Tab-separated table of C-alpha atoms in Angstrom:
chain	number	residue	atom	x	y	z
A	1	MET	CA	2.510	8.283	39.186
A	2	THR	CA	3.835	5.015	40.602
A	3	GLU	CA	6.487	2.981	38.836
A	4	ASP	CA	3.870	0.421	37.851
A	5	ASP	CA	1.653	3.162	36.403
A	6	ALA	CA	4.603	4.574	34.455
A	7	ASP	CA	5.470	1.150	33.047
A	8	LEU	CA	1.863	0.548	32.074
A	9	ARG	CA	1.626	3.884	30.289
A	10	ALA	CA	4.923	3.221	28.501
A	11	ASP	CA	3.513	-0.074	27.250
A	12	ALA	CA	0.316	1.610	26.063
A	13	LEU	CA	2.377	4.148	24.110
A	14	ALA	CA	4.676	1.502	22.656
A	15	VAL	CA	1.883	-0.242	20.760
A	16	LEU	CA	0.688	2.918	18.977
A	17	ALA	CA	1.721	4.302	15.589
A	18	PRO	CA	-0.555	7.252	14.776
A	19	GLY	CA	-0.590	9.580	11.813
A	20	PHE	CA	-0.223	13.336	12.175
A	21	VAL	CA	-0.784	16.545	10.241
A	22	GLY	CA	2.066	18.663	8.907
A	23	THR	CA	5.537	18.288	7.441
A	24	GLN	CA	7.348	18.483	10.788
A	25	VAL	CA	7.001	16.393	13.935
A	26	PRO	CA	4.277	18.112	15.994
A	27	GLY	CA	5.117	19.018	19.567
A	28	TRP	CA	2.677	16.495	21.004
A	29	ALA	CA	4.150	13.699	18.893
A	30	GLY	CA	7.684	14.588	19.926
A	31	GLU	CA	6.608	14.518	23.569
A	32	LEU	CA	4.967	11.105	23.216
A	33	LEU	CA	7.923	9.736	21.256
A	34	GLU	CA	10.226	10.644	24.134
A	35	GLN	CA	7.816	8.841	26.471
A	36	GLY	CA	7.884	5.653	24.390
A	37	LEU	CA	5.469	6.020	21.443
A	38	GLY	CA	5.956	3.074	19.088
A	39	GLY	CA	6.265	5.155	15.949
A	40	LEU	CA	4.538	7.377	13.433
A	41	TRP	CA	2.850	6.686	10.131
A	42	LEU	CA	3.660	8.921	7.154
A	43	PHE	CA	1.041	9.925	4.601
A	44	GLY	CA	1.237	12.004	1.460
A	45	HIS	CA	0.289	15.219	3.223
A	46	ASN	CA	3.349	14.797	5.465
A	47	VAL	CA	5.682	14.784	2.448
A	48	GLN	CA	6.964	17.897	0.702
A	49	ASP	CA	10.292	16.883	-0.785
A	50	GLU	CA	13.275	14.633	-0.129
A	51	ALA	CA	15.140	17.027	2.159
A	52	GLN	CA	12.030	17.656	4.240
A	53	VAL	CA	11.325	13.927	4.648
A	54	CYS	CA	14.899	13.320	5.784
A	55	ALA	CA	14.640	16.127	8.309
A	56	LEU	CA	11.296	14.808	9.542
A	57	THR	CA	12.479	11.235	10.029
A	58	ALA	CA	15.703	12.455	11.651
A	59	ALA	CA	13.624	14.388	14.178
A	60	VAL	CA	11.572	11.273	14.952
A	61	HIS	CA	14.687	9.210	15.537
A	62	ALA	CA	16.345	11.973	17.564
A	63	ALA	CA	13.360	11.919	19.900
A	64	ARG	CA	13.474	8.131	20.139
A	65	PRO	CA	15.910	6.052	18.061
A	66	GLU	CA	13.755	2.916	18.373
A	67	ALA	CA	10.632	4.622	17.019
A	68	LEU	CA	9.418	3.214	13.714
A	69	VAL	CA	8.698	5.535	10.801
A	70	CYS	CA	6.188	3.615	8.686
A	71	ALA	CA	4.787	4.310	5.214
A	72	ASP	CA	2.575	2.658	2.631
A	73	GLU	CA	5.143	2.102	-0.097
A	74	GLU	CA	4.038	-0.655	-2.443
A	75	GLY	CA	5.175	0.822	-5.748
A	76	GLY	CA	2.673	1.416	-8.521
A	77	THR	CA	-0.329	3.401	-7.385
A	78	VAL	CA	0.337	3.214	-3.646
A	79	THR	CA	3.095	5.525	-2.489
A	80	ARG	CA	3.493	8.217	0.113
A	81	VAL	CA	7.064	9.422	-0.350
A	82	HIS	CA	6.450	9.861	-4.102
A	83	HIS	CA	2.828	10.919	-3.925
A	84	ARG	CA	3.455	14.171	-5.821
A	85	ASP	CA	5.098	12.698	-8.926
A	86	GLY	CA	4.144	9.027	-8.730
A	87	SER	CA	6.154	6.003	-7.707
A	88	PRO	CA	9.272	5.241	-9.761
A	89	TRP	CA	8.669	1.573	-8.960
A	90	PRO	CA	6.157	-0.662	-10.763
A	91	GLY	CA	3.325	-2.141	-8.763
A	92	ALA	CA	2.890	-5.760	-7.813
A	93	TRP	CA	0.670	-6.908	-10.693
A	94	ALA	CA	3.127	-5.631	-13.308
A	95	LEU	CA	5.879	-7.558	-11.537
A	96	GLY	CA	3.661	-10.628	-11.469
A	97	VAL	CA	3.120	-10.314	-15.238
A	98	VAL	CA	6.886	-10.197	-15.757
A	99	ASP	CA	7.184	-13.094	-13.269
A	100	ASP	CA	10.928	-12.795	-12.756
A	101	VAL	CA	11.697	-13.057	-9.055
A	102	GLY	CA	15.122	-11.524	-9.589
A	103	THR	CA	13.490	-8.442	-11.048
A	104	THR	CA	10.988	-8.235	-8.191
A	105	ARG	CA	13.780	-8.573	-5.668
A	106	ALA	CA	15.823	-5.859	-7.415
A	107	VAL	CA	12.825	-3.511	-7.437
A	108	ALA	CA	12.123	-4.164	-3.750
A	109	GLN	CA	15.757	-3.645	-2.891
A	110	GLY	CA	15.875	-0.384	-4.821
A	111	LEU	CA	12.761	0.785	-3.014
A	112	GLY	CA	14.309	-0.258	0.283
A	113	VAL	CA	17.554	1.595	-0.415
A	114	GLN	CA	15.588	4.730	-1.219
A	115	LEU	CA	13.393	4.492	1.880
A	116	HIS	CA	16.365	3.703	4.099
A	117	ALA	CA	18.135	6.813	2.842
A	118	ALA	CA	15.031	8.866	3.644
A	119	GLY	CA	14.857	7.491	7.193
A	120	VAL	CA	11.749	5.367	6.640
A	121	ASP	CA	11.954	2.159	8.680
A	122	LEU	CA	9.003	0.081	7.562
A	123	ALA	CA	7.446	-0.302	4.121
A	124	ALA	CA	3.885	-1.614	4.288
A	125	ALA	CA	4.667	-4.194	1.613
A	126	PRO	CA	4.399	-6.749	0.150
A	127	VAL	CA	0.712	-7.168	-0.565
A	128	ALA	CA	0.269	-10.901	-0.011
A	129	ASP	CA	-3.381	-10.970	-1.111
A	130	VAL	CA	-4.288	-13.369	-3.918
A	131	ASN	CA	-6.552	-11.242	-6.119
A	132	SER	CA	-8.874	-14.025	-7.244
A	133	GLU	CA	-11.916	-11.712	-7.449
A	134	PRO	CA	-11.831	-9.618	-10.655
A	135	ASP	CA	-14.312	-7.123	-9.184
A	136	ASN	CA	-12.224	-6.483	-6.078
A	137	PRO	CA	-12.444	-2.701	-5.603
A	138	VAL	CA	-9.418	-2.147	-3.382
A	139	ILE	CA	-6.660	-4.703	-4.134
A	140	GLY	CA	-6.514	-5.358	-7.881
A	141	ALA	CA	-3.169	-4.243	-9.325
A	142	ARG	CA	-1.729	-4.035	-5.802
A	143	SER	CA	-1.592	-7.852	-5.777
A	144	PHE	CA	0.981	-9.891	-7.688
A	145	GLY	CA	-1.789	-11.961	-9.259
A	146	ALA	CA	-4.558	-14.497	-8.942
A	147	ASP	CA	-2.375	-17.579	-8.480
A	148	PRO	CA	-1.184	-18.308	-4.925
A	149	ALA	CA	2.083	-19.885	-6.086
A	150	LEU	CA	2.965	-16.844	-8.202
A	151	VAL	CA	2.030	-14.452	-5.404
A	152	SER	CA	4.088	-16.481	-2.939
A	153	ARG	CA	7.323	-16.379	-4.896
A	154	HIS	CA	7.064	-12.621	-5.424
A	155	VAL	CA	6.116	-12.025	-1.794
A	156	ARG	CA	9.317	-13.831	-0.799
A	157	ALA	CA	11.352	-11.820	-3.314
A	158	THR	CA	9.921	-8.571	-1.949
A	159	VAL	CA	10.616	-9.479	1.679
A	160	GLU	CA	14.191	-10.375	0.786
A	161	GLY	CA	14.702	-7.290	-1.381
A	162	LEU	CA	13.403	-4.868	1.233
A	163	ARG	CA	15.636	-6.483	3.836
A	164	GLU	CA	18.649	-6.073	1.547
A	165	GLY	CA	17.660	-2.450	1.061
A	166	GLY	CA	17.713	-1.834	4.793
A	167	VAL	CA	14.023	-1.545	5.696
A	168	LEU	CA	11.434	-3.707	7.407
A	169	SER	CA	8.768	-5.558	5.436
A	170	CYS	CA	5.079	-5.906	6.258
A	171	ALA	CA	2.933	-8.535	4.511
A	172	LYS	CA	-0.738	-7.588	4.225
A	173	HIS	CA	-3.782	-7.955	4.567
A	174	PHE	CA	-4.033	-11.140	6.648
A	175	PRO	CA	-5.757	-13.535	6.155
A	176	GLY	CA	-6.316	-12.234	2.600
A	177	HIS	CA	-8.303	-9.397	1.028
A	178	GLY	CA	-8.060	-10.616	-2.563
A	179	SER	CA	-11.349	-12.463	-3.008
A	180	THR	CA	-13.556	-9.777	-1.461
A	181	ARG	CA	-15.861	-7.326	-3.234
A	182	VAL	CA	-15.979	-4.574	-0.608
A	183	ASP	CA	-13.391	-1.894	0.149
A	184	SER	CA	-12.642	-2.075	3.873
A	185	HIS	CA	-12.024	1.672	3.908
A	186	LEU	CA	-15.751	2.047	3.283
A	187	ASP	CA	-17.472	-1.026	4.750
A	188	LEU	CA	-16.855	-4.463	6.240
A	189	PRO	CA	-15.886	-7.126	3.673
A	190	VAL	CA	-16.616	-10.824	4.100
A	191	LEU	CA	-14.027	-13.418	3.089
A	192	ASP	CA	-16.554	-16.143	2.348
A	193	VAL	CA	-14.308	-19.187	1.954
A	194	ASP	CA	-14.182	-22.528	3.713
A	195	ALA	CA	-11.194	-23.730	5.698
A	196	ASP	CA	-9.713	-25.717	2.807
A	197	LEU	CA	-9.791	-22.827	0.351
A	198	LEU	CA	-8.459	-20.446	2.981
A	199	ALA	CA	-5.528	-22.783	3.604
A	200	THR	CA	-4.772	-23.544	-0.048
A	201	ARG	CA	-5.247	-20.069	-1.493
A	202	GLU	CA	-5.390	-17.097	0.908
A	203	LEU	CA	-2.873	-18.288	3.489
A	204	VAL	CA	-0.262	-19.644	1.070
A	205	PRO	CA	1.564	-16.329	0.387
A	206	PHE	CA	1.485	-15.410	4.072
A	207	ALA	CA	3.066	-18.752	4.950
A	208	GLU	CA	5.799	-18.013	2.404
A	209	ALA	CA	6.287	-14.533	3.861
A	210	VAL	CA	6.776	-16.075	7.311
A	211	ARG	CA	9.308	-18.557	5.926
A	212	ALA	CA	11.124	-15.654	4.229
A	213	GLY	CA	11.434	-13.859	7.575
A	214	VAL	CA	8.895	-11.087	7.127
A	215	ASP	CA	9.140	-8.589	9.975
A	216	VAL	CA	5.498	-7.553	10.325
A	217	VAL	CA	2.144	-8.923	9.205
A	218	MET	CA	-0.748	-6.492	8.824
A	219	THR	CA	-4.293	-7.647	9.454
A	220	GLY	CA	-7.226	-7.075	7.139
A	221	HIS	CA	-10.503	-5.662	8.412
A	222	LEU	CA	-12.667	-8.474	7.091
A	223	VAL	CA	-14.909	-11.197	8.442
A	224	VAL	CA	-14.114	-14.886	7.954
A	225	PRO	CA	-17.489	-16.529	8.743
A	226	GLU	CA	-16.011	-19.835	9.933
A	227	HIS	CA	-14.161	-17.864	12.621
A	228	GLY	CA	-17.080	-15.835	13.873
A	229	GLU	CA	-18.503	-12.359	13.341
A	230	LEU	CA	-15.556	-10.270	14.502
A	231	PRO	CA	-13.272	-8.808	11.797
A	232	ALA	CA	-9.879	-10.512	11.564
A	233	THR	CA	-8.129	-7.544	13.191
A	234	LEU	CA	-10.188	-8.075	16.342
A	235	ASN	CA	-10.487	-11.849	16.154
A	236	SER	CA	-8.183	-14.147	18.142
A	237	SER	CA	-9.391	-17.193	16.205
A	238	VAL	CA	-8.148	-15.697	12.927
A	239	LEU	CA	-4.910	-14.367	14.418
A	240	ASN	CA	-4.201	-17.787	15.921
A	241	LEU	CA	-3.943	-19.071	12.359
A	242	LEU	CA	-0.992	-16.746	11.905
A	243	ARG	CA	0.666	-17.532	15.226
A	244	ASP	CA	-0.065	-21.239	15.577
A	245	ASP	CA	-0.600	-22.578	12.070
A	246	LEU	CA	1.928	-20.415	10.217
A	247	GLY	CA	4.366	-20.027	13.118
A	248	PHE	CA	4.767	-16.252	12.928
A	249	ASP	CA	6.437	-14.800	16.009
A	250	GLY	CA	6.999	-11.252	14.783
A	251	VAL	CA	4.907	-8.113	15.112
A	252	ILE	CA	1.254	-8.210	14.089
A	253	CYS	CA	0.040	-4.776	13.042
A	254	THR	CA	-3.494	-3.612	12.367
A	255	ASP	CA	-4.632	-1.992	9.194
A	256	ALA	CA	-5.699	1.590	9.943
A	257	LEU	CA	-8.191	1.735	12.797
A	258	ASP	CA	-9.966	4.731	11.261
A	259	MET	CA	-11.241	2.609	8.357
A	260	ALA	CA	-15.010	2.196	8.290
A	261	ALA	CA	-14.816	-1.601	8.428
A	262	VAL	CA	-13.999	-1.397	12.145
A	263	ALA	CA	-14.407	2.267	13.113
A	264	ARG	CA	-18.072	2.465	12.153
A	265	THR	CA	-19.164	-0.400	14.418
A	266	TYR	CA	-16.584	-0.436	17.208
A	267	GLY	CA	-14.922	2.985	17.138
A	268	ARG	CA	-11.161	3.457	17.245
A	269	GLU	CA	-10.743	3.114	20.998
A	270	ARG	CA	-12.795	-0.063	21.300
A	271	SER	CA	-11.138	-1.476	18.177
A	272	ALA	CA	-7.722	-0.821	19.700
A	273	VAL	CA	-8.560	-2.699	22.888
A	274	LEU	CA	-10.182	-5.623	21.071
A	275	ALA	CA	-7.255	-5.888	18.647
A	276	LEU	CA	-4.686	-6.007	21.437
A	277	ALA	CA	-6.725	-8.564	23.348
A	278	ALA	CA	-6.990	-10.682	20.192
A	279	GLY	CA	-3.219	-10.790	19.735
A	280	VAL	CA	-2.240	-7.694	17.746
A	281	ASP	CA	0.987	-5.923	18.786
A	282	LEU	CA	1.058	-2.598	16.912
A	283	LEU	CA	-1.907	-0.320	16.242
A	284	CYS	CA	-1.824	1.647	13.011
A	285	VAL	CA	-4.263	4.421	13.861
A	286	GLY	CA	-4.701	5.938	10.414
A	287	ASN	CA	-4.734	9.160	8.453
A	288	PRO	CA	-6.125	12.136	10.402
A	289	ALA	CA	-6.295	14.337	7.292
A	290	PHE	CA	-7.947	12.046	4.717
A	291	PRO	CA	-10.470	10.605	5.008
A	292	GLY	CA	-10.338	10.839	8.811
A	293	ASP	CA	-10.570	14.567	9.542
A	294	TYR	CA	-9.982	14.149	13.283
A	295	ASP	CA	-7.556	15.666	15.770
A	296	ALA	CA	-4.530	13.364	15.829
A	297	GLU	CA	-3.268	14.509	19.216
A	298	GLU	CA	-6.620	14.175	20.932
A	299	ASP	CA	-7.215	10.830	19.259
A	300	THR	CA	-3.801	9.415	20.219
A	301	ARG	CA	-4.061	10.507	23.838
A	302	GLY	CA	-7.570	9.068	23.936
A	303	LEU	CA	-6.279	5.731	22.676
A	304	VAL	CA	-3.617	5.638	25.385
A	305	GLU	CA	-6.233	6.255	28.056
A	306	ALA	CA	-8.578	3.653	26.539
A	307	VAL	CA	-5.844	1.001	26.649
A	308	LEU	CA	-4.964	1.909	30.247
A	309	ALA	CA	-8.611	1.755	31.284
A	310	ALA	CA	-9.035	-1.626	29.590
A	311	VAL	CA	-6.127	-3.057	31.576
A	312	ARG	CA	-7.457	-1.653	34.832
A	313	ASP	CA	-10.952	-2.972	34.073
A	314	GLU	CA	-9.461	-6.389	33.177
A	315	GLN	CA	-10.782	-6.238	29.617
A	316	LEU	CA	-7.182	-6.428	28.403
A	317	PRO	CA	-4.717	-8.652	30.295
A	318	ARG	CA	-1.708	-6.696	31.519
A	319	GLN	CA	0.651	-9.395	30.306
A	320	ARG	CA	-0.852	-9.302	26.814
A	321	LEU	CA	-0.197	-5.561	26.547
A	322	HIS	CA	3.349	-5.982	27.852
A	323	GLN	CA	4.007	-8.802	25.377
A	324	ALA	CA	2.834	-6.613	22.508
A	325	ALA	CA	4.917	-3.653	23.673
A	326	GLU	CA	8.033	-5.802	24.029
A	327	ARG	CA	7.619	-7.161	20.481
A	328	VAL	CA	7.362	-3.642	19.085
A	329	ARG	CA	10.314	-2.406	21.144
A	330	ALA	CA	12.474	-5.327	20.009
A	331	LEU	CA	11.639	-4.620	16.375
A	332	GLY	CA	12.380	-0.918	16.839
A	333	ALA	CA	15.692	-1.646	18.546
A	334	ARG	CA	16.721	-4.012	15.760
A	335	GLN	CA	15.884	-1.453	13.105
A	336	ALA	CA	17.678	1.311	15.028
A	337	ALA	CA	20.825	-0.836	15.010
A	338	ASN	CA	20.346	-1.527	11.319
A	339	ARG	CA	19.905	2.180	10.638
A	340	ALA	CA	23.135	2.938	12.504
A	341	ASP	CA	25.086	0.347	10.496
A	342	PRO	CA	26.856	2.180	7.638
A	343	ARG	CA	26.642	-0.951	5.518
A	344	SER	CA	22.850	-1.216	5.691
A	345	GLY	CA	20.710	-0.068	2.815
A	346	ALA	CA	23.730	0.183	0.519
A	347	GLY	CA	22.569	-2.571	-1.768
A	348	ALA	CA	25.670	-4.583	-1.031
A	349	ARG	CA	24.535	-7.575	1.013
A	350	ALA	CA	27.034	-10.420	0.875
A	351	GLY	CA	26.456	-12.823	-1.987
A	352	SER	CA	23.689	-10.744	-3.539
A	353	GLY	CA	24.003	-10.295	-7.267
A	354	VAL	CA	20.761	-8.379	-7.056
A	355	GLY	CA	22.390	-5.986	-4.629
A	356	ALA	CA	25.343	-5.396	-6.917
A	357	ARG	CA	22.998	-4.658	-9.811
A	358	ALA	CA	20.939	-2.195	-7.755
A	359	GLU	CA	24.123	-0.506	-6.516
A	360	LYS	CA	25.688	-0.012	-9.943
A	361	THR	CA	22.562	1.038	-11.824
A	362	ASP	CA	20.458	4.138	-11.436
A	363	LEU	CA	17.779	2.942	-9.040
A	364	HIS	CA	14.884	4.401	-10.949
A	365	GLN	CA	16.056	2.778	-14.171
A	366	VAL	CA	15.659	-0.595	-12.435
A	367	GLY	CA	12.004	0.238	-11.815
A	368	ARG	CA	11.442	1.645	-15.283
A	369	ASP	CA	12.983	-1.383	-16.993
A	370	ALA	CA	10.813	-3.710	-14.921
A	371	ALA	CA	7.662	-1.745	-15.767
A	372	ALA	CA	8.551	-1.796	-19.469
A	373	ARG	CA	8.752	-5.588	-19.472
A	374	ALA	CA	5.118	-5.792	-18.371
A	375	VAL	CA	3.742	-3.537	-21.122
A	376	THR	CA	1.808	-5.094	-23.995
A	377	VAL	CA	0.656	-3.306	-27.157
A	378	THR	CA	-2.193	-4.518	-29.346
A	379	GLY	CA	-2.796	-2.765	-32.659
A	380	PRO	CA	-0.764	-0.234	-34.636
A	381	VAL	CA	0.829	2.742	-32.919
A	382	ASN	CA	0.433	5.672	-35.289
A	383	THR	CA	2.041	9.055	-34.798
A	384	LEU	CA	0.430	10.895	-31.902
A	385	ASP	CA	0.558	14.580	-32.747
A	386	ALA	CA	-0.435	16.663	-29.707
A	387	PRO	CA	-3.063	14.227	-28.410
A	388	VAL	CA	-5.833	15.111	-25.999
A	389	VAL	CA	-5.164	12.915	-22.943
A	390	VAL	CA	-8.172	12.027	-20.801
A	391	ALA	CA	-8.681	9.771	-17.778
A	392	LEU	CA	-11.881	7.720	-17.944
A	393	SER	CA	-12.062	6.939	-14.239
A	394	ARG	CA	-14.624	8.968	-12.310
A	395	THR	CA	-13.744	7.515	-8.902
A	396	MET	CA	-10.615	6.921	-6.901
A	397	ASN	CA	-9.322	4.320	-4.511
A	398	ILE	CA	-8.720	5.632	-0.993
A	399	ALA	CA	-5.600	3.490	-0.620
A	400	SER	CA	-3.910	5.141	-3.592
A	401	GLY	CA	-5.716	8.414	-4.197
A	402	ALA	CA	-6.222	9.854	-7.678
A	403	ARG	CA	-4.208	7.125	-9.321
A	404	ALA	CA	-4.884	8.139	-12.955
A	405	GLN	CA	-3.493	11.664	-12.640
A	406	VAL	CA	0.161	10.647	-12.740
A	407	VAL	CA	-0.451	8.562	-15.844
A	408	VAL	CA	-2.317	11.229	-17.828
A	409	ASP	CA	0.154	13.960	-16.870
A	410	THR	CA	3.137	11.804	-17.855
A	411	LEU	CA	1.602	10.712	-21.167
A	412	ALA	CA	0.687	14.280	-22.083
A	413	ALA	CA	4.189	15.523	-21.302
A	414	ARG	CA	5.888	12.715	-23.221
A	415	THR	CA	3.688	12.918	-26.324
A	416	GLY	CA	3.432	16.689	-26.543
A	417	GLY	CA	-0.264	16.528	-25.764
A	418	ARG	CA	-2.533	18.211	-23.290
A	419	VAL	CA	-4.677	16.924	-20.464
A	420	ALA	CA	-8.445	17.388	-20.650
A	421	GLU	CA	-11.257	16.364	-18.340
A	422	LEU	CA	-13.819	13.805	-19.393
A	423	GLY	CA	-16.578	16.427	-19.321
A	424	GLU	CA	-14.688	18.579	-21.821
A	425	LEU	CA	-14.714	16.036	-24.638
A	426	GLY	CA	-18.029	17.161	-26.114
A	427	GLU	CA	-16.784	20.728	-26.359
A	428	VAL	CA	-13.455	19.573	-27.803
A	429	SER	CA	-15.242	17.473	-30.429
A	430	GLY	CA	-17.477	20.398	-31.378
A	431	ARG	CA	-14.547	22.710	-31.955
A	432	ALA	CA	-12.751	20.007	-33.908
A	433	ASP	CA	-15.760	19.447	-36.183
A	434	GLN	CA	-15.937	23.166	-36.973
A	435	ALA	CA	-12.237	23.219	-37.780
A	436	GLY	CA	-12.504	20.110	-39.916
A	437	SER	CA	-9.910	18.183	-37.931
A	438	MET	CA	-9.557	16.545	-34.549
A	439	ASP	CA	-6.622	16.095	-32.249
A	440	PRO	CA	-5.970	12.397	-31.603
A	441	LEU	CA	-7.563	11.124	-28.426
A	442	LEU	CA	-5.419	9.241	-25.913
A	443	LEU	CA	-7.538	7.698	-23.163
A	444	VAL	CA	-6.404	6.257	-19.828
A	445	SER	CA	-8.507	3.690	-17.973
A	446	ASP	CA	-8.132	1.627	-14.829
A	447	ASP	CA	-10.266	-0.821	-12.898
A	448	GLN	CA	-12.307	2.065	-11.521
A	449	SER	CA	-13.384	3.031	-15.065
A	450	ASP	CA	-16.857	1.835	-16.045
A	451	LEU	CA	-16.007	0.468	-19.472
A	452	HIS	CA	-19.520	-0.969	-19.776
A	453	ASP	CA	-20.873	2.586	-19.961
A	454	PRO	CA	-22.064	3.152	-23.578
A	455	ASP	CA	-20.716	6.718	-23.618
A	456	LEU	CA	-17.262	5.586	-22.517
A	457	GLN	CA	-17.348	2.729	-24.997
A	458	ALA	CA	-18.079	5.211	-27.795
A	459	LEU	CA	-15.022	7.217	-26.771
A	460	VAL	CA	-12.851	4.107	-26.661
A	461	ARG	CA	-13.938	3.105	-30.167
A	462	ARG	CA	-12.919	6.455	-31.643
A	463	CYS	CA	-9.704	7.044	-29.666
A	464	ALA	CA	-6.250	6.672	-31.177
A	465	VAL	CA	-4.919	4.852	-28.125
A	466	LEU	CA	-6.313	3.451	-24.908
A	467	VAL	CA	-3.764	3.004	-22.123
A	468	HIS	CA	-5.360	0.560	-19.701
A	469	THR	CA	-3.643	0.393	-16.324
A	470	GLY	CA	-6.079	-2.041	-14.706
A	471	VAL	CA	-5.903	-5.801	-14.395
A	472	ARG	CA	-9.395	-6.556	-15.689
A	473	ASP	CA	-9.832	-7.342	-19.368
A	474	LEU	CA	-11.842	-4.961	-21.514
A	475	PRO	CA	-15.486	-5.901	-22.067
A	476	ALA	CA	-16.065	-8.350	-24.904
A	477	GLY	CA	-16.366	-6.595	-28.229
A	478	LEU	CA	-14.601	-3.412	-27.120
A	479	HIS	CA	-11.553	-3.034	-29.352
A	480	PRO	CA	-9.722	0.303	-29.473
A	481	ALA	CA	-7.511	1.001	-32.460
A	482	CYS	CA	-4.481	0.603	-30.201
A	483	LEU	CA	-4.492	-0.865	-26.716
A	484	VAL	CA	-1.530	-0.409	-24.384
A	485	ARG	CA	-1.691	-2.396	-21.151
A	486	THR	CA	0.600	-1.541	-18.259
A	487	PHE	CA	-0.997	-3.713	-15.512
A	488	GLY	CA	-0.651	-0.941	-12.984
A	489	GLY	CA	-0.263	2.788	-12.534
A	490	GLY	CA	2.397	5.028	-11.066
A	491	LEU	CA	5.258	6.872	-12.720
A	492	ALA	CA	7.294	3.843	-13.787
A	493	SER	CA	4.359	2.288	-15.647
A	494	ALA	CA	3.328	5.641	-17.127
A	495	LEU	CA	6.821	6.173	-18.512
A	496	ALA	CA	6.842	2.635	-19.879
A	497	ALA	CA	3.557	3.296	-21.696
A	498	ALA	CA	4.890	6.567	-23.094
A	499	ASP	CA	8.012	4.812	-24.334
A	500	ALA	CA	5.867	2.176	-26.044
A	501	LEU	CA	3.921	4.911	-27.828
A	502	THR	CA	6.820	7.112	-28.846
A	503	ALA	CA	9.583	4.598	-29.564
A	504	ARG	CA	7.695	2.074	-31.699
A	505	PRO	CA	7.911	2.491	-35.483
A	506	VAL	CA	4.909	3.959	-37.247
A	507	THR	CA	2.841	1.287	-39.005
C-alpha cells in the first residue's frame, strides 16, 4: 500500500462511526480503531451495567484516544446507558412545559457529568425539532415543544449544560423533523414547507444551537421539496443552509444510515457516498442488532471500500473526504483533551451557578425534581390499593423502544400494584365480578395509544387513574376519574407520577 493509499484509507475510516454487537469492543472494531476509525455508537444491547460501560469506553479510548463514543441520550424515553431501568432525566417536552432554562441547563449538565464519567463523548442531543405536527409518530415528547422560540431557548440551555458536563452536543434532526407524519426509521418523510416557514420555524432552533456553539448537527432523513428529491442527509442544497445560511463550521453527522428512509432506496454504501459528497462529515451507520440484523464488521469494511471506490471513480472528491475526516479528527482530539482534563465534567465550570447546584445535589434528584414540576393532576386522587397497572400502547417507537414498560413497572412498584397486559383485562374483570370486588385500574397511555378506540375508551372511563405520558390531548369527551399528565416517559417522569399519586391527600 502506498502512502497515498494509506492516507486515503485512514480518511475513509475517520468518517465512520458504526454500531457493534456485544458488551466488549469486538476484535475487528479494535483493529479499525487503531487504524483511525472515527468512533463507535453505543446502543442498549451494548450496555450491561455502569462498570461494564466504563470498561468498554476505556477500551475504545485505549485503542484510539481521539475516537468518539457516541450514544442517543436525550433523557425521557430515549436512552441507551439507562435502557434497563429508564432514564433518570426528564425528556425535552417535560422541560419545555416547565420552561425554566436554568432547570434545563442543570438537567443537561447532570446528564453530561454522568456520561463523561462513563466515558461517553457525544450525546445525540438536543432534539432541535419543533414538533408542530400533533400526529408526528417519531418526535413528539422528544421535542421541547411546538413553539420555535421556546425550543430555541431550551436547545441553547442543553448545549451549554452538556458542555459544562464535559460531553459534546449534537442538535438533530436538521432541517427539522417536527412537522412530519412519517417515521424515518420506516419510510421517507416529506417536510412540506415553503422557504419562509422553513426559515421562521424549522431552522430557528438550529440557528440558536449554532450560536450556542453546538459541536455536531445531525441530519434528518427527510425530503424538502423546494430543495429537490434527495433526502436532506444526501442533499447539498439542504446542507448548504446549515453551512452558508446558519454559519455552522462544525461536524455534520448523519442520522443512522440503516434507517429505511435512505437504506431502502439507496442502500447504506450508496447513502454513505452521497452523504459525504453532499457535505456530511461523520457517518452514523446504525444499530446492527435492532432493527438492522446485519453483520457489523462486514458492513463497516464494506463502507470503507465503497468510500475508497467512490474517490477512485471520482464520484466523491478526494478533498471533500479529507475535509470531512479532518473535521472529525479535530473534534475527537478536542474531546480527548477535555476527557484528560481532571476539571472537566465535574460540574464546576467557572461562573456557573448551575454547575455548583449540580455538583452539590444528588444528580438524579435534579432530574426527578424537574420531572415533578411538569406533572399535572386533574381530578381527585383516591387511595390506590394494589392497583392493576396496564399500558394501553400496542406499538413502540424504534427510537426509544418499549417506552411504556418503565412507567408501568415503576408505578406498580410504588403503589403496591401489579402489572398486567392489556389482553388480560377481560379475565381480570371476570374474576373480580365473581368475587364482588375489583382492584383499582391504573392505566398508562402515550402518543402511540389509540385513545379513539372504543374498547380503550371504555377502559379509560372505568379506571381509577390514567397516567398519560404523551403530548397529545385526550380525545374530546374522554374524561377519566383522575388524569395525571407527565409530558414524557422514562424513570424520572414515572417517579414523578408515582409521587403525585401517593403523596397527595385523599379527597
